[in-house]
């Protein structure tokens, strides 16, 4: 049982709920989607105990609800976000729209340090309510599991504050929240590099048990491969699982190190060459691709999806929700952009925000599909086929959102 997902696990025979017939039930797996028409779903308390064709349903039970002309699929998993931050970067966006350069924006006080300053100035209460509102928007778009990174505090006190906010979001739900420590986002402006690296190691000792993952931003202007190796090895010794931001702005050469350290996911990969992808694929690492970042920044460099596919490298998708490079809330949008911009098939894209996204959080035994033993997190679409998510590309077909077997959001009539 995973403590980050199953905190409210209960069971009991009176607790069984049968749903069906369902016009179309979509059950993602490692290599594709299983589609049941008509389907049925049985959950006991918070967890699925059976899913399949309606004719094979367990005998002697009457269904609690029927959705004969609807599609049901698992809730979406967003495995890479930075939703806890102070302020926004609207002014910076306006400057970019007006043709100002990155250097001019930095000179005007923009960029990540602007967010760090505003996050430090914000109270815990303010940060909590702003992040909670963002999670509500994501819920209405069908996202039922969200990874959230720290990384705008960049000091022991401020990073601890962000972890407390994330912990409160996790406890109050309704989504599953997975906390990641990203103290190694950038070196803070007010501290020497070597001193901050030492401080990061101390911080990791203090936050054991408060974060599931430790992540490092490896790139030009952030951390080097050598620094990342040191930090991630320390994190692994302390019992954290590992993630890495890499090859977003340049080719870093991090891939062999990521493979050796057995990171769970390698994120961005816009500049990762085929030989480096081979390392990631062989190590069974999940790639997390973030197409809305490149789209939002009007970039022209895209990850090499054809090679990833050929190598069998598992690909998840995420919003990277953050104020500077990706103010996107919806995994539906990310999925559609992956088809349009990255050459994903619709089926690959849906796997990328469900089962494969669960892999990126090492939660693929808990969320991301609707097989027995998984959390009963599912969406009811007001359409009969999952393909409508692409056919009507700017419409949200999510009608109901269920998490842990409970209806958590319903569109108003
Ligand atoms: Zn990120």
Coordinates of C-alpha atoms and ligand atoms in Angstrom, one line a residue:
X1 CA 0.0 0.0 0.0
X2 CA 1.4 3.3 -1.0
X3 CA 1.1 6.0 1.7
X4 CA 1.0 8.8 -0.8
X5 CA -2.1 7.4 -2.5
X6 CA -3.9 5.0 -0.2
X7 CA -4.1 7.2 3.0
X8 CA -7.9 6.8 3.2
X9 CA -8.1 3.1 2.3
X10 CA -11.2 1.4 3.7
X11 CA -13.1 -1.7 2.8
X12 CA -16.2 -3.6 3.7
X13 CA -18.7 -5.7 2.0
X14 CA -21.5 -3.1 2.2
X15 CA -19.2 -0.7 0.5
X16 CA -19.5 -2.3 -3.0
X17 CA -20.7 -0.1 -5.9
X18 CA -21.4 -1.6 -9.3
X19 CA -21.6 0.9 -12.2
X20 CA -23.0 -0.1 -15.6
X21 CA -23.8 -0.7 -18.3
X22 CA -21.2 1.9 -19.5
X23 CA -21.3 2.7 -23.2
X24 CA -17.6 2.5 -23.4
X25 CA -15.1 1.7 -20.6
X26 CA -11.4 2.5 -21.3
X27 CA -8.8 0.5 -19.3
X28 CA -5.2 1.6 -20.2
X29 CA -2.3 -0.9 -19.9
X30 CA 1.4 -0.9 -20.6
X31 CA 1.1 -1.1 -24.4
X32 CA -2.4 0.1 -25.2
X33 CA -6.0 0.6 -24.3
X34 CA -8.5 -2.1 -23.6
X35 CA -12.0 -1.0 -24.5
X36 CA -15.1 -2.7 -23.1
X37 CA -18.4 -1.9 -24.9
X38 CA -20.6 -2.1 -22.9
X39 CA -18.4 -2.1 -19.8
X40 CA -18.9 -2.5 -16.1
X41 CA -17.0 -1.3 -13.1
X42 CA -17.2 -2.5 -9.5
X43 CA -15.4 -0.8 -6.6
X44 CA -15.3 -1.6 -3.0
X45 CA -14.8 1.6 -0.9
X46 CA -12.0 3.4 -2.5
X47 CA -10.6 0.7 -4.8
X48 CA -11.6 -1.1 -8.0
X49 CA -12.3 -4.8 -7.5
X50 CA -13.6 -5.7 -11.0
X51 CA -13.8 -4.1 -14.5
X52 CA -14.7 -5.7 -17.8
X53 CA -17.4 -6.5 -20.3
X54 CA -20.9 -5.9 -18.8
X55 CA -22.0 -9.5 -19.5
X56 CA -19.2 -10.8 -17.2
X57 CA -20.2 -8.7 -14.2
X58 CA -20.3 -10.3 -10.8
X59 CA -23.8 -11.9 -10.3
X60 CA -26.4 -10.9 -7.9
X61 CA -25.7 -7.2 -7.7
X62 CA -27.8 -4.3 -8.9
X63 CA -26.0 -1.4 -10.5
X64 CA -26.0 1.9 -8.5
X65 CA -25.7 3.9 -11.7
X66 CA -25.9 3.3 -15.5
X67 CA -24.2 5.3 -18.2
X68 CA -25.3 3.5 -21.4
X69 CA -24.3 6.3 -23.8
X70 CA -21.2 7.6 -21.9
X71 CA -17.5 6.9 -21.9
X72 CA -15.7 6.2 -18.6
X73 CA -11.9 6.3 -18.4
X74 CA -9.4 6.7 -15.6
X75 CA -8.7 10.1 -14.0
X76 CA -5.7 11.9 -15.5
X77 CA -2.3 11.9 -13.9
X78 CA -0.2 15.1 -14.1
X79 CA 3.3 14.0 -13.2
X80 CA 5.2 17.3 -13.3
X81 CA 3.9 20.6 -11.9
X82 CA 5.0 23.6 -9.9
X83 CA 1.5 24.8 -8.8
X84 CA 2.7 26.3 -5.5
X85 CA 4.0 29.8 -6.3
X86 CA 3.5 33.4 -5.3
X87 CA 2.3 36.1 -7.9
X88 CA 2.3 35.3 -11.6
X89 CA 4.5 36.4 -14.5
X90 CA 1.8 38.2 -16.5
X91 CA 4.0 41.4 -16.9
X92 CA 6.8 39.3 -18.3
X93 CA 4.4 37.7 -20.7
X94 CA 3.3 41.1 -21.8
X95 CA 6.9 42.1 -22.4
X96 CA 7.6 39.1 -24.5
X97 CA 4.4 39.7 -26.5
X98 CA 5.8 43.2 -27.1
X99 CA 9.0 41.7 -28.5
X100 CA 11.3 42.3 -25.5
X101 CA 14.3 39.9 -25.3
X102 CA 15.0 37.5 -22.4
X103 CA 17.9 39.7 -21.4
X104 CA 15.6 42.8 -21.2
X105 CA 13.1 40.7 -19.1
X106 CA 15.9 39.6 -16.7
X107 CA 17.1 43.2 -16.4
X108 CA 13.5 44.3 -15.5
X109 CA 13.6 41.7 -12.7
X110 CA 11.7 39.0 -14.5
X111 CA 12.4 35.3 -14.7
X112 CA 12.5 32.6 -12.0
X113 CA 14.0 34.9 -9.4
X114 CA 10.9 37.1 -9.6
X115 CA 8.8 34.1 -8.7
X116 CA 11.2 33.2 -5.9
X117 CA 10.9 36.7 -4.4
X118 CA 7.1 36.7 -4.6
X119 CA 6.8 33.1 -3.2
X120 CA 9.1 34.1 -0.2
X121 CA 7.0 37.2 0.4
X122 CA 3.7 35.2 0.4
X123 CA 2.2 33.7 3.5
X124 CA 1.6 30.0 3.8
X125 CA -2.1 30.7 3.8
X126 CA -1.9 32.8 0.6
X127 CA 0.1 30.1 -1.2
X128 CA -2.2 27.4 -0.1
X129 CA -5.4 29.1 -1.3
X130 CA -3.8 30.0 -4.7
X131 CA -2.6 26.5 -5.3
X132 CA -5.9 25.0 -4.1
X133 CA -7.7 27.1 -6.7
X134 CA -5.3 25.9 -9.4
X135 CA -6.0 22.3 -8.3
X136 CA -9.7 22.9 -8.6
X137 CA -9.3 24.1 -12.2
X138 CA -7.3 20.9 -12.9
X139 CA -9.9 18.8 -11.3
X140 CA -12.6 20.1 -13.6
X141 CA -10.3 19.1 -16.5
X142 CA -10.2 15.6 -15.2
X143 CA -6.8 15.5 -13.3
X144 CA -7.1 13.3 -10.3
X145 CA -3.4 12.8 -9.4
X146 CA -0.9 15.8 -9.3
X147 CA 2.8 15.8 -8.6
X148 CA 3.8 19.2 -7.0
X149 CA 7.4 20.4 -6.8
X150 CA 8.9 22.9 -4.3
X151 CA 11.7 25.0 -5.8
X152 CA 10.6 28.6 -5.4
X153 CA 11.8 28.9 -1.8
X154 CA 15.5 28.0 -2.2
X155 CA 16.3 28.3 1.5
X156 CA 15.7 25.8 4.4
X157 CA 12.8 27.9 5.9
X158 CA 11.2 28.7 2.6
X159 CA 11.4 25.2 1.1
X160 CA 10.0 23.8 4.3
X161 CA 7.1 26.3 4.0
X162 CA 6.4 25.0 0.5
X163 CA 6.4 21.4 1.7
X164 CA 3.9 22.3 4.4
X165 CA 1.6 23.8 1.8
X166 CA 1.9 20.7 -0.4
X167 CA 1.3 18.5 2.6
X168 CA -1.9 20.4 3.4
X169 CA -3.1 20.1 -0.2
X170 CA -2.4 16.4 0.0
X171 CA -4.3 16.0 3.2
X172 CA -7.3 18.1 2.1
X173 CA -7.6 16.6 -1.4
X174 CA -9.6 15.6 -3.2
X175 CA -6.8 14.8 -5.6
X176 CA -3.9 12.5 -4.9
X177 CA -0.9 14.8 -4.4
X178 CA 2.7 13.6 -4.8
X179 CA 5.3 15.9 -3.2
X180 CA 8.7 16.5 -4.8
X181 CA 11.6 18.4 -3.4
X182 CA 13.2 20.6 -6.0
X183 CA 15.5 22.7 -3.9
X184 CA 18.0 22.3 -6.7
X185 CA 15.9 24.4 -9.1
X186 CA 18.5 27.2 -9.4
X187 CA 21.1 28.6 -7.1
X188 CA 19.5 31.5 -5.2
X189 CA 20.7 35.0 -6.1
X190 CA 21.7 35.7 -2.5
X191 CA 24.1 32.8 -1.8
X192 CA 27.4 31.4 -3.1
X193 CA 27.1 28.2 -5.2
X194 CA 29.2 25.9 -3.1
X195 CA 27.4 27.0 0.1
X196 CA 24.0 26.3 -1.4
X197 CA 25.1 22.9 -2.6
X198 CA 26.1 22.1 1.0
X199 CA 22.8 23.5 2.3
X200 CA 20.8 21.4 -0.1
X201 CA 22.4 18.2 1.3
X202 CA 21.4 19.3 4.8
X203 CA 17.8 20.2 3.7
X204 CA 17.4 16.7 2.3
X205 CA 18.2 15.2 5.6
X206 CA 15.6 17.4 7.3
X207 CA 12.8 16.7 4.9
X208 CA 12.9 12.9 4.9
X209 CA 9.4 11.6 4.8
X210 CA 7.9 14.9 3.6
X211 CA 8.7 14.4 -0.1
X212 CA 8.5 11.3 -2.2
X213 CA 10.9 12.5 -4.9
X214 CA 14.0 14.6 -5.1
X215 CA 14.4 16.4 -8.4
X216 CA 17.3 18.4 -9.9
X217 CA 17.2 20.9 -12.7
X218 CA 20.3 20.0 -14.9
X219 CA 20.9 22.6 -17.6
X220 CA 22.6 25.8 -18.6
X221 CA 22.1 28.3 -15.9
X222 CA 21.0 25.7 -13.3
X223 CA 23.0 22.7 -12.1
X224 CA 25.8 20.7 -13.8
X225 CA 25.8 16.9 -14.3
X226 CA 28.5 16.5 -11.6
X227 CA 26.5 18.5 -9.1
X228 CA 23.3 16.6 -10.0
X229 CA 25.1 13.3 -9.6
X230 CA 26.2 14.3 -6.1
X231 CA 22.8 15.6 -5.0
X232 CA 20.8 12.7 -6.4
X233 CA 23.2 10.1 -5.0
X234 CA 22.8 11.7 -1.6
X235 CA 19.0 11.7 -2.0
X236 CA 18.9 8.1 -3.0
X237 CA 20.9 7.1 0.1
X238 CA 18.4 9.0 2.2
X239 CA 15.5 6.9 0.7
X240 CA 14.1 9.4 -1.9
X241 CA 13.0 8.4 -5.3
X242 CA 14.6 10.4 -8.1
X243 CA 13.6 12.7 -10.9
X244 CA 15.6 15.0 -13.2
X245 CA 14.8 18.0 -15.4
X246 CA 17.3 17.6 -18.2
X247 CA 18.1 18.7 -21.8
X248 CA 15.5 21.4 -21.9
X249 CA 17.7 24.3 -23.0
X250 CA 20.8 22.4 -24.2
X251 CA 22.3 18.9 -24.4
X252 CA 23.7 18.2 -20.9
X253 CA 25.0 14.6 -21.2
X254 CA 23.0 13.7 -18.1
X255 CA 21.4 10.6 -19.6
X256 CA 24.0 8.0 -18.7
X257 CA 24.2 9.4 -15.1
X258 CA 20.3 9.3 -14.9
X259 CA 20.4 5.7 -16.1
X260 CA 23.1 4.7 -13.5
X261 CA 21.2 6.4 -10.7
X262 CA 17.9 4.7 -11.8
X263 CA 15.9 7.9 -11.8
X264 CA 12.2 7.2 -12.1
X265 CA 11.6 9.9 -14.7
X266 CA 13.7 12.1 -17.0
X267 CA 11.8 15.2 -17.9
X268 CA 11.9 17.7 -20.9
X269 CA 14.4 15.9 -23.2
X270 CA 14.1 18.5 -26.0
X271 CA 17.8 18.3 -26.8
X272 CA 18.5 14.6 -26.0
X273 CA 20.2 12.8 -28.9
X274 CA 19.4 9.2 -29.9
X275 CA 22.4 7.6 -28.1
X276 CA 21.4 9.3 -24.9
X277 CA 17.8 8.1 -25.3
X278 CA 19.2 4.6 -25.6
X279 CA 20.6 4.9 -22.0
X280 CA 17.2 6.0 -20.7
X281 CA 15.3 3.3 -22.5
X282 CA 17.6 0.5 -21.4
X283 CA 17.3 1.7 -17.7
X284 CA 13.5 1.5 -18.0
X285 CA 13.2 5.2 -17.2
X286 CA 10.0 7.0 -18.1
X287 CA 10.4 10.1 -20.3
X288 CA 8.1 13.0 -19.3
X289 CA 7.5 15.4 -22.2
X290 CA 6.2 18.9 -21.8
X291 CA 5.1 20.2 -25.2
X292 CA 3.2 23.3 -23.8
X293 CA 6.5 24.7 -22.5
X294 CA 8.0 24.9 -26.0
X295 CA 4.6 26.1 -27.4
X296 CA 4.3 28.8 -24.8
X297 CA 7.9 30.1 -25.2
X298 CA 7.5 29.9 -29.0
X299 CA 10.5 27.5 -29.2
X300 CA 11.2 25.3 -32.2
X301 CA 13.1 22.4 -30.6
X302 CA 11.1 19.3 -30.0
X303 CA 11.9 15.9 -28.4
X304 CA 12.9 13.1 -30.7
X305 CA 9.7 11.1 -30.3
X306 CA 10.3 8.8 -33.3
X307 CA 13.5 7.5 -31.7
X308 CA 11.8 7.2 -28.3
X309 CA 9.1 5.1 -30.0
X310 CA 11.6 2.9 -31.8
X311 CA 13.5 2.3 -28.6
X312 CA 10.4 1.5 -26.6
X313 CA 11.1 4.4 -24.2
X314 CA 7.9 4.9 -22.2
X315 CA 6.5 8.5 -22.7
X316 CA 4.4 10.4 -20.2
X317 CA 3.0 13.9 -20.7
X318 CA 2.7 16.7 -18.1
X319 CA 1.6 20.3 -18.0
X320 CA 4.7 21.6 -16.1
X321 CA 2.1 24.1 -14.7
X322 CA 4.2 27.1 -13.6
X323 CA 4.0 30.9 -13.9
X324 CA 6.9 31.5 -16.3
X325 CA 7.0 28.8 -19.0
X326 CA 3.8 26.9 -18.9
X327 CA 0.6 28.4 -17.3
X328 CA -1.4 25.4 -18.5
X329 CA -3.9 23.6 -16.3
X330 CA -5.3 20.9 -18.5
X331 CA -3.8 17.5 -19.3
X332 CA -6.4 17.4 -22.1
X333 CA -4.6 20.3 -23.8
X334 CA -1.2 18.7 -23.3
X335 CA -2.5 15.5 -24.8
X336 CA -3.9 17.2 -27.9
X337 CA -0.7 19.2 -28.4
X338 CA 1.4 16.0 -28.1
X339 CA -0.6 14.7 -31.1
X340 CA -0.3 18.0 -33.0
X341 CA 3.3 19.0 -32.2
X342 CA 5.1 15.8 -31.2
X343 CA 3.5 13.2 -33.5
X344 CA 2.0 11.1 -30.8
X345 CA -1.0 8.9 -31.8
X346 CA -4.1 9.7 -29.9
X347 CA -3.8 6.3 -28.1
X348 CA -0.2 7.1 -27.1
X349 CA -1.3 10.5 -25.9
X350 CA -4.1 9.1 -23.7
X351 CA -1.6 6.5 -22.2
X352 CA 0.8 9.5 -21.7
X353 CA -1.7 11.2 -19.3
X354 CA -2.9 8.0 -17.6
X355 CA -1.0 4.8 -17.1
X356 CA 2.4 6.0 -18.4
X357 CA 2.0 9.2 -16.3
X358 CA 1.5 6.9 -13.3
X359 CA 4.8 5.2 -14.2
X360 CA 6.5 8.6 -14.0
X361 CA 5.5 8.8 -10.4
X362 CA 6.2 5.1 -9.6
X363 CA 2.4 4.8 -8.9
X364 CA 1.6 2.4 -11.8
X365 CA 0.3 -0.1 -9.3
X366 CA -2.1 2.4 -7.8
X367 CA -3.5 5.0 -10.3
X368 CA -3.7 5.5 -14.1
X369 CA -5.9 2.6 -15.0
X370 CA -9.1 0.8 -13.7
X371 CA -7.9 -2.7 -13.0
X372 CA -8.6 -4.5 -9.7
X373 CA -6.5 -3.0 -6.9
X374 CA -6.3 0.5 -8.4
X375 CA -7.8 3.6 -6.8
X376 CA -11.3 4.1 -8.1
X377 CA -10.4 7.4 -9.9
X378 CA -12.5 7.8 -13.0
X379 CA -14.1 10.4 -15.3
X380 CA -17.5 10.2 -16.9
X381 CA -17.5 11.9 -20.3
X382 CA -20.7 13.3 -21.8
X383 CA -19.8 11.6 -25.0
X384 CA -19.9 7.9 -26.0
X385 CA -16.2 7.5 -27.1
X386 CA -12.8 8.7 -25.8
X387 CA -12.0 9.9 -29.3
X388 CA -14.2 12.9 -28.7
X389 CA -11.4 14.3 -26.6
X390 CA -9.7 15.0 -29.9
X391 CA -12.7 15.4 -32.2
X392 CA -13.9 18.5 -30.3
X393 CA -10.5 19.9 -29.4
X394 CA -11.5 22.9 -27.4
X395 CA -14.4 21.4 -25.5
X396 CA -14.1 19.8 -22.1
X397 CA -16.3 16.6 -22.2
X398 CA -15.7 15.8 -18.5
X399 CA -19.1 15.5 -16.8
X400 CA -18.2 13.8 -13.5
X401 CA -14.9 13.2 -11.6
X402 CA -14.7 10.4 -9.1
X403 CA -11.7 9.9 -6.8
X404 CA -11.3 7.0 -4.4
X405 CA -14.8 5.9 -5.3
X406 CA -16.4 9.2 -4.4
X407 CA -18.0 11.8 -6.8
X408 CA -15.8 14.9 -6.3
X409 CA -16.8 17.1 -9.1
X410 CA -19.8 17.3 -11.4
X411 CA -20.5 19.8 -14.2
X412 CA -23.5 22.0 -13.4
X413 CA -26.5 21.5 -15.7
Ligands
LIG1 ZN1 9.4 21.8 -14.4

